XYZ file of C-alpha atoms in Angstrom:
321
model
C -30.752 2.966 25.460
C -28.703 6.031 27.079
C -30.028 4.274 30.480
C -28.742 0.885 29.654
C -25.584 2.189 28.544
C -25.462 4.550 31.860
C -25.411 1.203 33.751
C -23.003 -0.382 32.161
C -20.566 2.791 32.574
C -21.558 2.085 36.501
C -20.736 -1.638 36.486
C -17.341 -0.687 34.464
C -16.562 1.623 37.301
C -17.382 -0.820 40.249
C -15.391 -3.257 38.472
C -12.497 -0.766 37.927
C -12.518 0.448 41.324
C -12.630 -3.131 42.819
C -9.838 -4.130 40.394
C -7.557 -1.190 41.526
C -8.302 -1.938 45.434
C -7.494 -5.468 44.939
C -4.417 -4.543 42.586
C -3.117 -2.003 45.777
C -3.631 -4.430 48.286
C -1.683 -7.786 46.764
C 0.666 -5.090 46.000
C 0.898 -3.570 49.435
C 0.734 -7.202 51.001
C 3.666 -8.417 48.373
C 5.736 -5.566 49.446
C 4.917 -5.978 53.280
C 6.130 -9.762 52.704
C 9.322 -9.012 51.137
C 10.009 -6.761 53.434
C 9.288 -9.184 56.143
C 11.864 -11.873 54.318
C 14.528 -9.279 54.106
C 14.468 -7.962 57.480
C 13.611 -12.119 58.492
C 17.094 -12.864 56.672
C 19.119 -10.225 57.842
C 18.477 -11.118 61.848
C 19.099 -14.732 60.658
C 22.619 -13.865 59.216
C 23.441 -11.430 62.004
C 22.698 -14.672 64.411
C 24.947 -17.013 62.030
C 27.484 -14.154 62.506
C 27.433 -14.022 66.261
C 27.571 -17.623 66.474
C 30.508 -18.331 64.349
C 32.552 -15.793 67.139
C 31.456 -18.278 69.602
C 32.739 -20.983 67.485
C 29.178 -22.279 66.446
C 28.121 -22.632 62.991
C 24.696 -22.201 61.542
C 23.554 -22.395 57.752
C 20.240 -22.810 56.509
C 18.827 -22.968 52.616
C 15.615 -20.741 52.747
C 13.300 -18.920 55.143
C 10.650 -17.601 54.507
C 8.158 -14.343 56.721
C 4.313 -14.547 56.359
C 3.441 -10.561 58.117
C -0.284 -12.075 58.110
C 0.548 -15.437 59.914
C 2.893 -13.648 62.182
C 5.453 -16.796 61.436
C 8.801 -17.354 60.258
C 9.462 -20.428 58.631
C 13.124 -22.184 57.527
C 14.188 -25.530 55.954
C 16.898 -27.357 57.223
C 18.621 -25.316 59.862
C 21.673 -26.867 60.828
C 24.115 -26.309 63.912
C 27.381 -27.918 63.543
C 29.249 -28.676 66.683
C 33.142 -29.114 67.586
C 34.261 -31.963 67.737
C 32.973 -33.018 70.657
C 29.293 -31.872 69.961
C 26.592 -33.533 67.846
C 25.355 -32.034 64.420
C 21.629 -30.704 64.957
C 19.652 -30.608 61.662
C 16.061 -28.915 61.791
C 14.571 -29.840 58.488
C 11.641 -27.576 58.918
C 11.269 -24.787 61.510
C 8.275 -22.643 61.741
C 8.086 -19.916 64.754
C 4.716 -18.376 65.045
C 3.828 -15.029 67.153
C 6.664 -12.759 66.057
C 6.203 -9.781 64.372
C 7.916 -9.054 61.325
C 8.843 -5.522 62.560
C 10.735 -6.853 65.350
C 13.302 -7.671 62.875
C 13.920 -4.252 62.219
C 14.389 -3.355 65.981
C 10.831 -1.320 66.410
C 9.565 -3.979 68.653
C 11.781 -4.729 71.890
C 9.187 -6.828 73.939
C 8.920 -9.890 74.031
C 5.759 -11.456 72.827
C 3.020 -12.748 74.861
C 2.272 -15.568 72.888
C 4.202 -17.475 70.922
C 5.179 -20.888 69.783
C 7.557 -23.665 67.464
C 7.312 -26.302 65.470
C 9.686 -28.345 64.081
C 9.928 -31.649 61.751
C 12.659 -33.624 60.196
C 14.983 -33.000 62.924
C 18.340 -35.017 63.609
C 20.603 -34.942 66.108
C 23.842 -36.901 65.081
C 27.030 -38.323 66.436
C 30.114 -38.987 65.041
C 32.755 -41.490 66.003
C 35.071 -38.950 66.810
C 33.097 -37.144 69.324
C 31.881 -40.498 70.554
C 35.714 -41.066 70.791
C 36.505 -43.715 74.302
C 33.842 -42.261 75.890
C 31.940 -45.310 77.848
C 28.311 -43.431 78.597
C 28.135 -42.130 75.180
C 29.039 -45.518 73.648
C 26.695 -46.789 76.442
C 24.265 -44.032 74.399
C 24.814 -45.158 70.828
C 24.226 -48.778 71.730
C 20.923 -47.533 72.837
C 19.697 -44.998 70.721
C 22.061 -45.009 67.692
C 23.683 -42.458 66.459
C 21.248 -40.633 64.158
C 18.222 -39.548 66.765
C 15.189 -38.441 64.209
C 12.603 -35.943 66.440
C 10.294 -33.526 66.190
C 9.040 -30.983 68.483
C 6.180 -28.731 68.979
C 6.501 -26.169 71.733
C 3.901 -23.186 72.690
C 3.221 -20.388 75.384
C 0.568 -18.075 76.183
C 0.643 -15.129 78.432
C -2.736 -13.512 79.753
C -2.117 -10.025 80.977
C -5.601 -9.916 82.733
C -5.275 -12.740 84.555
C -1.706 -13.341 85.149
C -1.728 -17.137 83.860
C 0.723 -18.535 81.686
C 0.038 -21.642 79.994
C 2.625 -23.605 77.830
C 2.819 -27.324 76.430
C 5.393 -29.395 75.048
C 4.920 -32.393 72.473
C 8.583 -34.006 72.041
C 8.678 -37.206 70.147
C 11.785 -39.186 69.269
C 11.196 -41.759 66.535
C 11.351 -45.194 67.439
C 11.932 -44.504 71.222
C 9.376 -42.184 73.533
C 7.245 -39.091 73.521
C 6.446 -36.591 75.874
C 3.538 -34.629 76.419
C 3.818 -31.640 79.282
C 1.136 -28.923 79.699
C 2.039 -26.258 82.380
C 0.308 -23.735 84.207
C 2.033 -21.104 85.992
C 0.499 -17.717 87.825
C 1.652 -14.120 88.981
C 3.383 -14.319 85.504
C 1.681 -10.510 84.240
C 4.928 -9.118 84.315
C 6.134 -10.965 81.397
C 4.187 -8.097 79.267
C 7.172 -5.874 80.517
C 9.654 -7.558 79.871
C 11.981 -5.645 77.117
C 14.616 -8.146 75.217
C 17.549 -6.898 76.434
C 16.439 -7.288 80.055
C 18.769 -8.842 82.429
C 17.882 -12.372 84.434
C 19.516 -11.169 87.352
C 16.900 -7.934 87.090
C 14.003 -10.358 86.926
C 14.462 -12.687 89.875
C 11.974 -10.909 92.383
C 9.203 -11.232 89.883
C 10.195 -15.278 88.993
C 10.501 -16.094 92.778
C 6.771 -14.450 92.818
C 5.401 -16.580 90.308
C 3.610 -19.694 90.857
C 3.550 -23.227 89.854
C -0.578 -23.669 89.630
C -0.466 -27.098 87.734
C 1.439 -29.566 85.491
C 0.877 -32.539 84.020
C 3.505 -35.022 82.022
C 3.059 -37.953 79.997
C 5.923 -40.053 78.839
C 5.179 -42.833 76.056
C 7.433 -45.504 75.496
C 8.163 -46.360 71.987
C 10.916 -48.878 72.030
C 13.478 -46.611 74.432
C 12.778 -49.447 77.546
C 13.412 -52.340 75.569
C 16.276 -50.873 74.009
C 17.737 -50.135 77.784
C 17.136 -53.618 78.953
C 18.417 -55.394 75.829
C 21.783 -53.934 76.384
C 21.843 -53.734 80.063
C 21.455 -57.593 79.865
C 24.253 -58.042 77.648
C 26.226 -56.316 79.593
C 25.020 -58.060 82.897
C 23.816 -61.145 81.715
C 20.845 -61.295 82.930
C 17.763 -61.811 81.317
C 15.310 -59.254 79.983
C 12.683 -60.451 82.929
C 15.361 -60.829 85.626
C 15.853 -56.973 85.345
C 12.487 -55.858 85.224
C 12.020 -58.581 88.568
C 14.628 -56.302 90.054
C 13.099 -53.462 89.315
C 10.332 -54.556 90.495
C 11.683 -55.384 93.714
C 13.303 -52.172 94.781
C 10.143 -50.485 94.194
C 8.822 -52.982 96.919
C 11.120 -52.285 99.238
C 10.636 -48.523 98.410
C 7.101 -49.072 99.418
C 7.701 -50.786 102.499
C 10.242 -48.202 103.715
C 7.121 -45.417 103.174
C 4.181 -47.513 105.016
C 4.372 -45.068 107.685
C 3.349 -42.164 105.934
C 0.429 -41.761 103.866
C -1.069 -44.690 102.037
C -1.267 -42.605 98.706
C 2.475 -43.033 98.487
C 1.995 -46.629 98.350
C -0.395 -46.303 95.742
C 1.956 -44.170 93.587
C 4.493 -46.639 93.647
C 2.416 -49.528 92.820
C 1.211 -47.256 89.705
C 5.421 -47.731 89.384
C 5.550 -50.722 89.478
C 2.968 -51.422 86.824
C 4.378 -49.626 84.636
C 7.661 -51.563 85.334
C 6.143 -54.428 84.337
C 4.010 -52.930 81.554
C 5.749 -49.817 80.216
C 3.399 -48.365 78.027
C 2.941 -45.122 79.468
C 3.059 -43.146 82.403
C 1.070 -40.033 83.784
C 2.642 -37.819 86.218
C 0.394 -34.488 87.494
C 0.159 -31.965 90.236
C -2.923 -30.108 90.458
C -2.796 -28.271 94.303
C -5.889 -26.760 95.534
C -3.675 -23.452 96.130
C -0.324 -22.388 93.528
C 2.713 -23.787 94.437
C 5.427 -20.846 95.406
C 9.086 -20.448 95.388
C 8.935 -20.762 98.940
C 7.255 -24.277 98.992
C 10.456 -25.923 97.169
C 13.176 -23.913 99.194
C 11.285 -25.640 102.135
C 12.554 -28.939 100.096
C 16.151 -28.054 100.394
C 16.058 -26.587 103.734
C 13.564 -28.842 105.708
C 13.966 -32.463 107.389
C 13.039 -35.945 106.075
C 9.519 -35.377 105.514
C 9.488 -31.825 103.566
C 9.461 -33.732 100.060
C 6.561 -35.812 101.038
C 4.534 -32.425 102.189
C 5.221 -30.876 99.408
C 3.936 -33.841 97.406
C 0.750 -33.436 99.800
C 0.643 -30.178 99.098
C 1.048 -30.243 95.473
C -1.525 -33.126 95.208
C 1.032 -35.164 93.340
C -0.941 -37.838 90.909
C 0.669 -40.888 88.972
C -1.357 -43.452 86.413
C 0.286 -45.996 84.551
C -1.265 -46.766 81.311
């Protein structure tokens, strides 16, 4: 009897002690996250500040800090331009790989990884900023004057190796998307890199970094057909009379470049398919050695051929659908 009731005074105990353990660390975790909103909100409002001096201004209705997710998350962000700048609404904004103590100024590098989402966005323009301008009514016509988007954008520094990676996902409803993934090397010094560093102190290190790949992928959604419907209103010519002329120049292009190598042919004819077809279009580099600063001064500073051999060089790769 005194045994059973021993064991129950045991289980009580485990119970207790789990209960308190749990109770300390929702508690801790509770305080940690308020903490992490509060110092979150604060940097927030000391932005809107510095922006309204430069004649910006920024509201938001919440945001929110998770310490464990390392994110910061706020609904509907929204820069208002002048007059002659579009409104940009970010309905939802989440920006993962900060720490929450950086808010309070104890962290003052910038992190190695890190990366943004955002949905519900809008750009919009107003007739007054559209005003008599021709290319932005030329804009409008095209895209309207509510652009929804979203965007997903991420980074990833490896101190051991010296490789950053990043990739972009842009899509803009009802006209394109674009997908980029990067690769870029000698890039360990971004680990030292404090937040108040000058650019102009960090221009050795970015003319030592290298371009070791890329790869884009833009998917038409509408944006084409938009273009040509209006450019044949305004030149009356048909839909398939500007895609024939199109067409054409990248003919000529081709025959201009016979000389040099036949891939450049083949690149163009990837061009011209996708003239004809624009579904989507791949564009990648992928050179057997990094590309340096050193091969695209050569660009600017060389004859008629340096953009082609740097093209060689860089391995330069296009597929059309």
């Amino acid at each position: 009897m005194n045994t059973n009731k021993s064991t129950m005074q045991g289980s009580l105990s485990i119970i207790a002690i789990v209960s308190i353990i749990f109770i300390i660390v929702v508690g801790s975790y509770a305080y940690i996250d308020n903490q992490a909103d509060s110092h979150a909100e604060e940097a927030i409002i000391s932005i809107i500040e510095d922006a309204k001096i430069q004649g910006v201004e920024l509201s938001y209705d919440t945001i929110d800090a998770s310490p464990i997710a390392r994110s910061i998350t706020l609904q509907n962000f929204k820069i208002s331009g002048n007059k002659q700048e579009p409104d940009v609404i970010l309905g939802n904004v989440v920006i993962s790989g900060l720490n929450w103590q950086s808010f309070k100024g104890t962290q003052d590098h910038i992190p190695l990884s890190m990366s943004i989402d955002i949905t519900d966005g809008k750009i919009l323009l107003d007739e007054e900023m559209i005003g008599n301008d021709q290319d932005l009514k030329s804009f409008v016509e095209v895209m309207g004057n509510e652009l929804k988007f979203a965007t997903h954008a991420n980074y990833s520094v490896s101190e051991s190796t010296g490789i950053l990676t990043a990739s972009v996902v842009q899509q803009l409803n009802d006209n394109f998307g674009l997908k980029a993934n990067l690769e870029f090397g000698n890039t360990g010094w971004l680990a030292y890199v404090k937040t108040d560093d000058s650019l102009d102190n960090l221009t050795l290190d970015l003319l030592a970094s290298t371009l070791n790949g890329l790869s884009v992928t833009f998917i038409n959604e509408g944006v084409i057909e938009k273009i040509r419907t209006v450019t044949a209103k305004q030149s009356g010519l048909s839909k398939e009379q500007l895609s024939q002329q199109a067409v054409g120049s990248l003919r000529q292009m081709q025959a201009s470049l016979q000389d040099y190598s036949p891939v450049y042919s083949l690149m163009l004819e990837e061009l011209i398919k996708f003239t004809q077809q624009p579904n989507q279009l791949l564009i990648s580099i992928d050179p057997e050695q990094p590309l340096t600063s050193d091969d695209f001064i050569k660009v600017f500073m060389g004859g008629e051929s340096a953009p082609f051999d740097l093209m060689k060089k860089a391995q330069l790769f296009i597929k059309a659908n």
